[in-house]
């Protein structure tokens, strides 16, 4: 049995916010969309994760156990993704140019010094 990672992230968001409305407000989504995601996760896992009443949403024992184990793992995945975001904003690695001699003489001298200053 496995659940979608996105649905599990919704389970964490609802657990942290202690309710669907607050989780929806924090995430910019709708409470019904979050409720559907939690329902899908519960169906995929074959176990109820939340006690729901008209006034409160609380974790079941199984839900609390899942959140306790899942929260650090999801946080680590988010940290790993944040760590690679820096690579997206700047060039990295070796730049190899294969240009005709005329371009190397006419164009490169005017653009390479600024490029090398910006990206040593």
mmCIF file of N, CA, C and O in Angstrom, residues 31-116:
data_model
loop_
_atom_site.group_PDB
_atom_site.id
_atom_site.type_symbol
_atom_site.label_atom_id
_atom_site.label_comp_id
_atom_site.label_asym_id
_atom_site.label_seq_id
_atom_site.Cartn_x
_atom_site.Cartn_y
_atom_site.Cartn_z
ATOM 1 N N UNK A 31 -10.529 23.992 1.193
ATOM 2 C CA UNK A 31 -10.694 22.949 2.200
ATOM 3 C C UNK A 31 -11.208 21.658 1.569
ATOM 4 O O UNK A 31 -10.792 20.560 1.963
ATOM 5 N N UNK A 32 -12.069 21.774 0.574
ATOM 6 C CA UNK A 32 -12.604 20.558 -0.054
ATOM 7 C C UNK A 32 -11.517 19.816 -0.837
ATOM 8 O O UNK A 32 -11.484 18.585 -0.848
ATOM 9 N N UNK A 33 -10.614 20.554 -1.461
ATOM 10 C CA UNK A 33 -9.508 19.914 -2.177
ATOM 11 C C UNK A 33 -8.589 19.177 -1.202
ATOM 12 O O UNK A 33 -8.144 18.064 -1.467
ATOM 13 N N UNK A 34 -8.327 19.802 -0.052
ATOM 14 C CA UNK A 34 -7.492 19.150 0.959
ATOM 15 C C UNK A 34 -8.194 17.931 1.540
ATOM 16 O O UNK A 34 -7.562 16.895 1.766
ATOM 17 N N UNK A 35 -9.491 18.041 1.747
ATOM 18 C CA UNK A 35 -10.260 16.915 2.260
ATOM 19 C C UNK A 35 -10.214 15.738 1.287
ATOM 20 O O UNK A 35 -10.069 14.583 1.697
ATOM 21 N N UNK A 36 -10.317 16.032 0.002
ATOM 22 C CA UNK A 36 -10.232 14.972 -1.012
ATOM 23 C C UNK A 36 -8.858 14.298 -0.982
ATOM 24 O O UNK A 36 -8.754 13.075 -1.102
ATOM 25 N N UNK A 37 -7.797 15.086 -0.820
ATOM 26 C CA UNK A 37 -6.446 14.527 -0.781
ATOM 27 C C UNK A 37 -6.259 13.636 0.442
ATOM 28 O O UNK A 37 -5.662 12.558 0.356
ATOM 29 N N UNK A 38 -6.782 14.061 1.588
ATOM 30 C CA UNK A 38 -6.689 13.241 2.804
ATOM 31 C C UNK A 38 -7.482 11.957 2.618
ATOM 32 O O UNK A 38 -7.016 10.869 2.976
ATOM 33 N N UNK A 39 -8.646 12.059 2.011
ATOM 34 C CA UNK A 39 -9.463 10.869 1.767
ATOM 35 C C UNK A 39 -8.729 9.893 0.845
ATOM 36 O O UNK A 39 -8.743 8.680 1.070
ATOM 37 N N UNK A 40 -8.069 10.426 -0.191
ATOM 38 C CA UNK A 40 -7.289 9.546 -1.092
ATOM 39 C C UNK A 40 -6.155 8.859 -0.334
ATOM 40 O O UNK A 40 -5.904 7.664 -0.529
ATOM 41 N N UNK A 41 -5.464 9.608 0.527
ATOM 42 C CA UNK A 41 -4.365 9.015 1.308
ATOM 43 C C UNK A 41 -4.899 7.930 2.230
ATOM 44 O O UNK A 41 -4.299 6.848 2.337
ATOM 45 N N UNK A 42 -6.015 8.195 2.879
ATOM 46 C CA UNK A 42 -6.600 7.190 3.775
ATOM 47 C C UNK A 42 -7.020 5.946 3.001
ATOM 48 O O UNK A 42 -6.799 4.818 3.465
ATOM 49 N N UNK A 43 -7.574 6.137 1.839
ATOM 50 C CA UNK A 43 -7.988 4.994 1.010
ATOM 51 C C UNK A 43 -6.773 4.195 0.555
ATOM 52 O O UNK A 43 -6.761 2.961 0.625
ATOM 53 N N UNK A 44 -5.738 4.899 0.107
ATOM 54 C CA UNK A 44 -4.533 4.215 -0.374
ATOM 55 C C UNK A 44 -3.844 3.457 0.751
ATOM 56 O O UNK A 44 -3.324 2.352 0.536
ATOM 57 N N UNK A 45 -3.851 4.031 1.949
ATOM 58 C CA UNK A 45 -3.193 3.379 3.084
ATOM 59 C C UNK A 45 -4.093 2.360 3.775
ATOM 60 O O UNK A 45 -3.624 1.521 4.535
ATOM 61 N N UNK A 46 -5.388 2.469 3.531
ATOM 62 C CA UNK A 46 -6.333 1.525 4.135
ATOM 63 C C UNK A 46 -6.559 1.774 5.614
ATOM 64 O O UNK A 46 -6.901 0.841 6.353
ATOM 65 N N UNK A 47 -6.368 3.014 6.070
ATOM 66 C CA UNK A 47 -6.533 3.326 7.490
ATOM 67 C C UNK A 47 -6.972 4.778 7.653
ATOM 68 O O UNK A 47 -6.598 5.642 6.865
ATOM 69 N N UNK A 48 -7.776 5.017 8.649
ATOM 70 C CA UNK A 48 -8.248 6.376 8.922
ATOM 71 C C UNK A 48 -7.151 7.146 9.649
ATOM 72 O O UNK A 48 -6.583 6.669 10.621
ATOM 73 N N UNK A 49 -6.864 8.357 9.184
ATOM 74 C CA UNK A 49 -5.795 9.174 9.763
ATOM 75 C C UNK A 49 -6.326 10.282 10.661
ATOM 76 O O UNK A 49 -5.593 10.759 11.539
ATOM 77 N N UNK A 50 -7.565 10.719 10.452
ATOM 78 C CA UNK A 50 -8.149 11.814 11.222
ATOM 79 C C UNK A 50 -9.517 11.433 11.749
ATOM 80 O O UNK A 50 -10.289 10.746 11.076
ATOM 81 N N UNK A 51 -9.817 11.915 12.970
ATOM 82 C CA UNK A 51 -11.181 11.912 13.480
ATOM 83 C C UNK A 51 -11.756 13.249 13.049
ATOM 84 O O UNK A 51 -11.193 14.297 13.343
ATOM 85 N N UNK A 52 -12.887 13.234 12.352
ATOM 86 C CA UNK A 52 -13.506 14.465 11.873
ATOM 87 C C UNK A 52 -14.870 14.637 12.522
ATOM 88 O O UNK A 52 -15.690 13.732 12.503
ATOM 89 N N UNK A 53 -15.067 15.810 13.086
ATOM 90 C CA UNK A 53 -16.401 16.195 13.543
ATOM 91 C C UNK A 53 -16.677 17.562 12.924
ATOM 92 O O UNK A 53 -15.813 18.145 12.270
ATOM 93 N N UNK A 54 -17.858 18.086 13.175
ATOM 94 C CA UNK A 54 -18.180 19.408 12.628
ATOM 95 C C UNK A 54 -17.369 20.493 13.314
ATOM 96 O O UNK A 54 -17.222 21.584 12.775
ATOM 97 N N UNK A 55 -16.819 20.212 14.468
ATOM 98 C CA UNK A 55 -16.079 21.227 15.224
ATOM 99 C C UNK A 55 -14.581 21.002 15.271
ATOM 100 O O UNK A 55 -13.827 21.931 15.552
ATOM 101 N N UNK A 56 -14.116 19.792 15.037
ATOM 102 C CA UNK A 56 -12.685 19.528 15.223
ATOM 103 C C UNK A 56 -12.181 18.450 14.281
ATOM 104 O O UNK A 56 -12.932 17.582 13.823
ATOM 105 N N UNK A 57 -10.895 18.542 14.021
ATOM 106 C CA UNK A 57 -10.182 17.520 13.254
ATOM 107 C C UNK A 57 -8.975 17.130 14.096
ATOM 108 O O UNK A 57 -8.139 17.974 14.422
ATOM 109 N N UNK A 58 -8.916 15.867 14.489
ATOM 110 C CA UNK A 58 -7.782 15.395 15.291
ATOM 111 C C UNK A 58 -7.217 14.131 14.666
ATOM 112 O O UNK A 58 -7.924 13.384 13.983
ATOM 113 N N UNK A 59 -5.957 13.907 14.890
ATOM 114 C CA UNK A 59 -5.296 12.712 14.363
ATOM 115 C C UNK A 59 -5.736 11.468 15.119
ATOM 116 O O UNK A 59 -5.920 11.504 16.344
ATOM 117 N N UNK A 60 -5.891 10.388 14.405
ATOM 118 C CA UNK A 60 -6.086 9.096 15.050
ATOM 119 C C UNK A 60 -4.720 8.653 15.560
ATOM 120 O O UNK A 60 -3.693 9.288 15.285
ATOM 121 N N UNK A 61 -4.675 7.560 16.259
ATOM 122 C CA UNK A 61 -3.391 7.037 16.739
ATOM 123 C C UNK A 61 -2.488 6.701 15.545
ATOM 124 O O UNK A 61 -1.295 7.009 15.542
ATOM 125 N N UNK A 62 -3.073 6.097 14.523
ATOM 126 C CA UNK A 62 -2.304 5.768 13.315
ATOM 127 C C UNK A 62 -1.854 7.040 12.610
ATOM 128 O O UNK A 62 -0.722 7.127 12.121
ATOM 129 N N UNK A 63 -2.717 8.037 12.561
ATOM 130 C CA UNK A 63 -2.366 9.309 11.932
ATOM 131 C C UNK A 63 -1.228 10.001 12.657
ATOM 132 O O UNK A 63 -0.309 10.536 12.030
ATOM 133 N N UNK A 64 -1.264 9.978 13.968
ATOM 134 C CA UNK A 64 -0.197 10.588 14.763
ATOM 135 C C UNK A 64 1.125 9.865 14.533
ATOM 136 O O UNK A 64 2.180 10.499 14.414
ATOM 137 N N UNK A 65 1.074 8.538 14.455
ATOM 138 C CA UNK A 65 2.292 7.768 14.204
ATOM 139 C C UNK A 65 2.857 8.083 12.816
ATOM 140 O O UNK A 65 4.075 8.235 12.646
ATOM 141 N N UNK A 66 1.969 8.195 11.829
ATOM 142 C CA UNK A 66 2.407 8.514 10.469
ATOM 143 C C UNK A 66 3.028 9.908 10.414
ATOM 144 O O UNK A 66 4.112 10.091 9.851
ATOM 145 N N UNK A 67 2.364 10.886 10.998
ATOM 146 C CA UNK A 67 2.868 12.261 10.975
ATOM 147 C C UNK A 67 4.223 12.350 11.693
ATOM 148 O O UNK A 67 5.134 13.038 11.224
ATOM 149 N N UNK A 68 4.364 11.652 12.810
ATOM 150 C CA UNK A 68 5.630 11.684 13.552
ATOM 151 C C UNK A 68 6.793 11.164 12.716
ATOM 152 O O UNK A 68 7.910 11.690 12.789
ATOM 153 N N UNK A 69 6.561 10.149 11.928
ATOM 154 C CA UNK A 69 7.626 9.581 11.085
ATOM 155 C C UNK A 69 7.777 10.325 9.773
ATOM 156 O O UNK A 69 8.860 10.430 9.222
ATOM 157 N N UNK A 70 6.670 10.829 9.249
ATOM 158 C CA UNK A 70 6.672 11.448 7.936
ATOM 159 C C UNK A 70 7.206 12.878 7.947
ATOM 160 O O UNK A 70 7.888 13.298 7.014
ATOM 161 N N UNK A 71 6.918 13.630 8.992
ATOM 162 C CA UNK A 71 7.307 15.045 9.047
ATOM 163 C C UNK A 71 8.814 15.247 8.856
ATOM 164 O O UNK A 71 9.216 16.066 8.021
ATOM 165 N N UNK A 72 9.681 14.525 9.570
ATOM 166 C CA UNK A 72 11.115 14.740 9.358
ATOM 167 C C UNK A 72 11.572 14.335 7.945
ATOM 168 O O UNK A 72 12.434 14.983 7.362
ATOM 169 N N UNK A 73 10.957 13.299 7.401
ATOM 170 C CA UNK A 73 11.344 12.848 6.058
ATOM 171 C C UNK A 73 10.959 13.880 5.007
ATOM 172 O O UNK A 73 11.753 14.205 4.116
ATOM 173 N N UNK A 74 9.758 14.430 5.093
ATOM 174 C CA UNK A 74 9.313 15.440 4.132
ATOM 175 C C UNK A 74 10.146 16.710 4.293
ATOM 176 O O UNK A 74 10.512 17.351 3.309
ATOM 177 N N UNK A 75 10.465 17.068 5.532
ATOM 178 C CA UNK A 75 11.314 18.238 5.769
ATOM 179 C C UNK A 75 12.686 18.048 5.127
ATOM 180 O O UNK A 75 13.236 18.973 4.535
ATOM 181 N N UNK A 76 13.226 16.856 5.219
ATOM 182 C CA UNK A 76 14.531 16.572 4.606
ATOM 183 C C UNK A 76 14.451 16.665 3.079
ATOM 184 O O UNK A 76 15.359 17.185 2.435
ATOM 185 N N UNK A 77 13.376 16.171 2.495
ATOM 186 C CA UNK A 77 13.185 16.288 1.044
ATOM 187 C C UNK A 77 13.087 17.761 0.652
ATOM 188 O O UNK A 77 13.704 18.196 -0.329
ATOM 189 N N UNK A 78 12.333 18.548 1.415
ATOM 190 C CA UNK A 78 12.214 19.978 1.117
ATOM 191 C C UNK A 78 13.566 20.681 1.235
ATOM 192 O O UNK A 78 13.902 21.537 0.421
ATOM 193 N N UNK A 79 14.363 20.314 2.242
ATOM 194 C CA UNK A 79 15.707 20.887 2.391
ATOM 195 C C UNK A 79 16.598 20.528 1.214
ATOM 196 O O UNK A 79 17.378 21.356 0.732
ATOM 197 N N UNK A 80 16.500 19.294 0.753
ATOM 198 C CA UNK A 80 17.306 18.864 -0.395
ATOM 199 C C UNK A 80 16.917 19.648 -1.644
ATOM 200 O O UNK A 80 17.784 20.080 -2.416
ATOM 201 N N UNK A 81 15.628 19.861 -1.843
ATOM 202 C CA UNK A 81 15.174 20.636 -3.002
ATOM 203 C C UNK A 81 15.596 22.092 -2.893
ATOM 204 O O UNK A 81 15.973 22.710 -3.892
ATOM 205 N N UNK A 82 15.551 22.653 -1.681
ATOM 206 C CA UNK A 82 16.017 24.029 -1.480
ATOM 207 C C UNK A 82 17.503 24.156 -1.773
ATOM 208 O O UNK A 82 17.954 25.165 -2.311
ATOM 209 N N UNK A 83 18.271 23.136 -1.430
ATOM 210 C CA UNK A 83 19.724 23.172 -1.646
ATOM 211 C C UNK A 83 20.075 23.234 -3.129
ATOM 212 O O UNK A 83 21.061 23.871 -3.509
ATOM 213 N N UNK A 84 19.292 22.603 -3.970
ATOM 214 C CA UNK A 84 19.618 22.631 -5.397
ATOM 215 C C UNK A 84 19.044 23.837 -6.121
ATOM 216 O O UNK A 84 19.417 24.108 -7.253
ATOM 217 N N UNK A 85 18.160 24.580 -5.471
ATOM 218 C CA UNK A 85 17.583 25.764 -6.119
ATOM 219 C C UNK A 85 18.639 26.801 -6.474
ATOM 220 O O UNK A 85 18.481 27.536 -7.439
ATOM 221 N N UNK A 86 19.720 26.869 -5.715
ATOM 222 C CA UNK A 86 20.792 27.814 -6.008
ATOM 223 C C UNK A 86 21.466 27.543 -7.344
ATOM 224 O O UNK A 86 21.977 28.457 -7.990
ATOM 225 N N UNK A 87 21.474 26.313 -7.774
ATOM 226 C CA UNK A 87 22.098 25.955 -9.049
ATOM 227 C C UNK A 87 21.292 26.448 -10.244
ATOM 228 O O UNK A 87 21.829 26.637 -11.321
ATOM 229 N N UNK A 88 20.017 26.657 -10.043
ATOM 230 C CA UNK A 88 19.143 27.068 -11.135
ATOM 231 C C UNK A 88 19.387 28.521 -11.541
ATOM 232 O O UNK A 88 19.208 28.887 -12.683
ATOM 233 N N UNK A 89 19.804 29.352 -10.592
ATOM 234 C CA UNK A 89 19.909 30.782 -10.838
ATOM 235 C C UNK A 89 21.246 31.234 -11.399
ATOM 236 O O UNK A 89 21.400 32.390 -11.757
ATOM 237 N N UNK A 90 22.221 30.342 -11.444
ATOM 238 C CA UNK A 90 23.525 30.759 -11.960
ATOM 239 C C UNK A 90 24.159 29.629 -12.751
ATOM 240 O O UNK A 90 23.977 28.460 -12.434
ATOM 241 N N UNK A 91 24.913 30.000 -13.776
ATOM 242 C CA UNK A 91 25.600 28.964 -14.543
ATOM 243 C C UNK A 91 26.664 28.285 -13.694
ATOM 244 O O UNK A 91 27.239 28.903 -12.806
ATOM 245 N N UNK A 92 26.922 27.040 -13.983
ATOM 246 C CA UNK A 92 27.953 26.292 -13.262
ATOM 247 C C UNK A 92 28.621 25.328 -14.229
ATOM 248 O O UNK A 92 28.024 24.907 -15.211
ATOM 249 N N UNK A 93 29.853 25.014 -13.960
ATOM 250 C CA UNK A 93 30.570 24.047 -14.780
ATOM 251 C C UNK A 93 31.514 24.716 -15.751
ATOM 252 O O UNK A 93 31.768 25.915 -15.695
ATOM 253 N N UNK A 94 32.038 23.935 -16.643
ATOM 254 C CA UNK A 94 33.009 24.410 -17.619
ATOM 255 C C UNK A 94 32.282 24.881 -18.872
ATOM 256 O O UNK A 94 31.420 24.177 -19.392
ATOM 257 N N UNK A 95 32.664 26.043 -19.326
ATOM 258 C CA UNK A 95 32.091 26.585 -20.552
ATOM 259 C C UNK A 95 33.072 26.322 -21.685
ATOM 260 O O UNK A 95 34.230 26.728 -21.634
ATOM 261 N N UNK A 96 32.611 25.624 -22.682
ATOM 262 C CA UNK A 96 33.439 25.347 -23.860
ATOM 263 C C UNK A 96 32.821 26.055 -25.053
ATOM 264 O O UNK A 96 31.639 25.926 -25.314
ATOM 265 N N UNK A 97 33.657 26.805 -25.762
ATOM 266 C CA UNK A 97 33.184 27.533 -26.931
ATOM 267 C C UNK A 97 33.837 26.962 -28.180
ATOM 268 O O UNK A 97 35.056 26.803 -28.225
ATOM 269 N N UNK A 98 33.040 26.671 -29.141
ATOM 270 C CA UNK A 98 33.530 26.184 -30.425
ATOM 271 C C UNK A 98 33.024 27.177 -31.471
ATOM 272 O O UNK A 98 31.911 27.049 -31.963
ATOM 273 N N UNK A 99 33.820 28.193 -31.726
ATOM 274 C CA UNK A 99 33.392 29.274 -32.613
ATOM 275 C C UNK A 99 34.427 29.478 -33.705
ATOM 276 O O UNK A 99 35.608 29.166 -33.536
ATOM 277 N N UNK A 100 34.011 30.026 -34.812
ATOM 278 C CA UNK A 100 34.970 30.343 -35.872
ATOM 279 C C UNK A 100 35.977 31.390 -35.380
ATOM 280 O O UNK A 100 35.693 32.186 -34.486
ATOM 281 N N UNK A 101 37.139 31.390 -35.970
ATOM 282 C CA UNK A 101 38.199 32.309 -35.577
ATOM 283 C C UNK A 101 37.724 33.751 -35.673
ATOM 284 O O UNK A 101 38.008 34.578 -34.797
ATOM 285 N N UNK A 102 36.963 34.083 -36.693
ATOM 286 C CA UNK A 102 36.491 35.467 -36.854
ATOM 287 C C UNK A 102 35.602 35.880 -35.690
ATOM 288 O O UNK A 102 35.698 37.006 -35.190
ATOM 289 N N UNK A 103 34.722 34.999 -35.229
ATOM 290 C CA UNK A 103 33.869 35.315 -34.081
ATOM 291 C C UNK A 103 34.708 35.444 -32.824
ATOM 292 O O UNK A 103 34.453 36.311 -31.982
ATOM 293 N N UNK A 104 35.702 34.579 -32.674
ATOM 294 C CA UNK A 104 36.576 34.651 -31.504
ATOM 295 C C UNK A 104 37.310 35.982 -31.452
ATOM 296 O O UNK A 104 37.523 36.535 -30.381
ATOM 297 N N UNK A 105 37.681 36.508 -32.574
ATOM 298 C CA UNK A 105 38.412 37.790 -32.617
ATOM 299 C C UNK A 105 37.491 38.999 -32.519
ATOM 300 O O UNK A 105 37.847 39.991 -31.902
ATOM 301 N N UNK A 106 36.294 38.913 -33.112
ATOM 302 C CA UNK A 106 35.423 40.083 -33.184
ATOM 303 C C UNK A 106 34.426 40.186 -32.014
ATOM 304 O O UNK A 106 34.154 41.279 -31.521
ATOM 305 N N UNK A 107 33.878 39.082 -31.581
ATOM 306 C CA UNK A 107 32.781 39.130 -30.617
ATOM 307 C C UNK A 107 33.226 38.801 -29.193
ATOM 308 O O UNK A 107 32.870 39.499 -28.239
ATOM 309 N N UNK A 108 34.005 37.742 -29.045
ATOM 310 C CA UNK A 108 34.350 37.278 -27.699
ATOM 311 C C UNK A 108 35.102 38.306 -26.856
ATOM 312 O O UNK A 108 34.815 38.417 -25.655
ATOM 313 N N UNK A 109 36.037 39.077 -27.400
ATOM 314 C CA UNK A 109 36.736 40.038 -26.544
ATOM 315 C C UNK A 109 35.806 41.058 -25.883
ATOM 316 O O UNK A 109 36.091 41.560 -24.795
ATOM 317 N N UNK A 110 34.693 41.348 -26.494
ATOM 318 C CA UNK A 110 33.782 42.336 -25.904
ATOM 319 C C UNK A 110 32.836 41.730 -24.855
ATOM 320 O O UNK A 110 32.348 42.451 -23.987
ATOM 321 N N UNK A 111 32.584 40.429 -24.909
ATOM 322 C CA UNK A 111 31.626 39.847 -23.956
ATOM 323 C C UNK A 111 32.262 38.964 -22.888
ATOM 324 O O UNK A 111 31.726 38.833 -21.800
ATOM 325 N N UNK A 112 33.405 38.375 -23.166
ATOM 326 C CA UNK A 112 34.021 37.458 -22.207
ATOM 327 C C UNK A 112 34.470 38.119 -20.912
ATOM 328 O O UNK A 112 34.258 37.539 -19.841
ATOM 329 N N UNK A 113 35.100 39.294 -20.915
ATOM 330 C CA UNK A 113 35.548 39.864 -19.636
ATOM 331 C C UNK A 113 34.400 40.078 -18.644
ATOM 332 O O UNK A 113 34.523 39.740 -17.467
ATOM 333 N N UNK A 114 33.273 40.611 -19.111
ATOM 334 C CA UNK A 114 32.125 40.822 -18.220
ATOM 335 C C UNK A 114 31.561 39.484 -17.722
ATOM 336 O O UNK A 114 31.191 39.342 -16.554
ATOM 337 N N UNK A 115 31.508 38.498 -18.613
ATOM 338 C CA UNK A 115 31.022 37.178 -18.229
ATOM 339 C C UNK A 115 31.920 36.559 -17.165
ATOM 340 O O UNK A 115 31.451 36.012 -16.172
ATOM 341 N N UNK A 116 33.238 36.656 -17.361
ATOM 342 C CA UNK A 116 34.184 36.068 -16.415
ATOM 343 C C UNK A 116 34.156 36.783 -15.063
ATOM 344 O O UNK A 116 34.387 36.156 -14.018
#
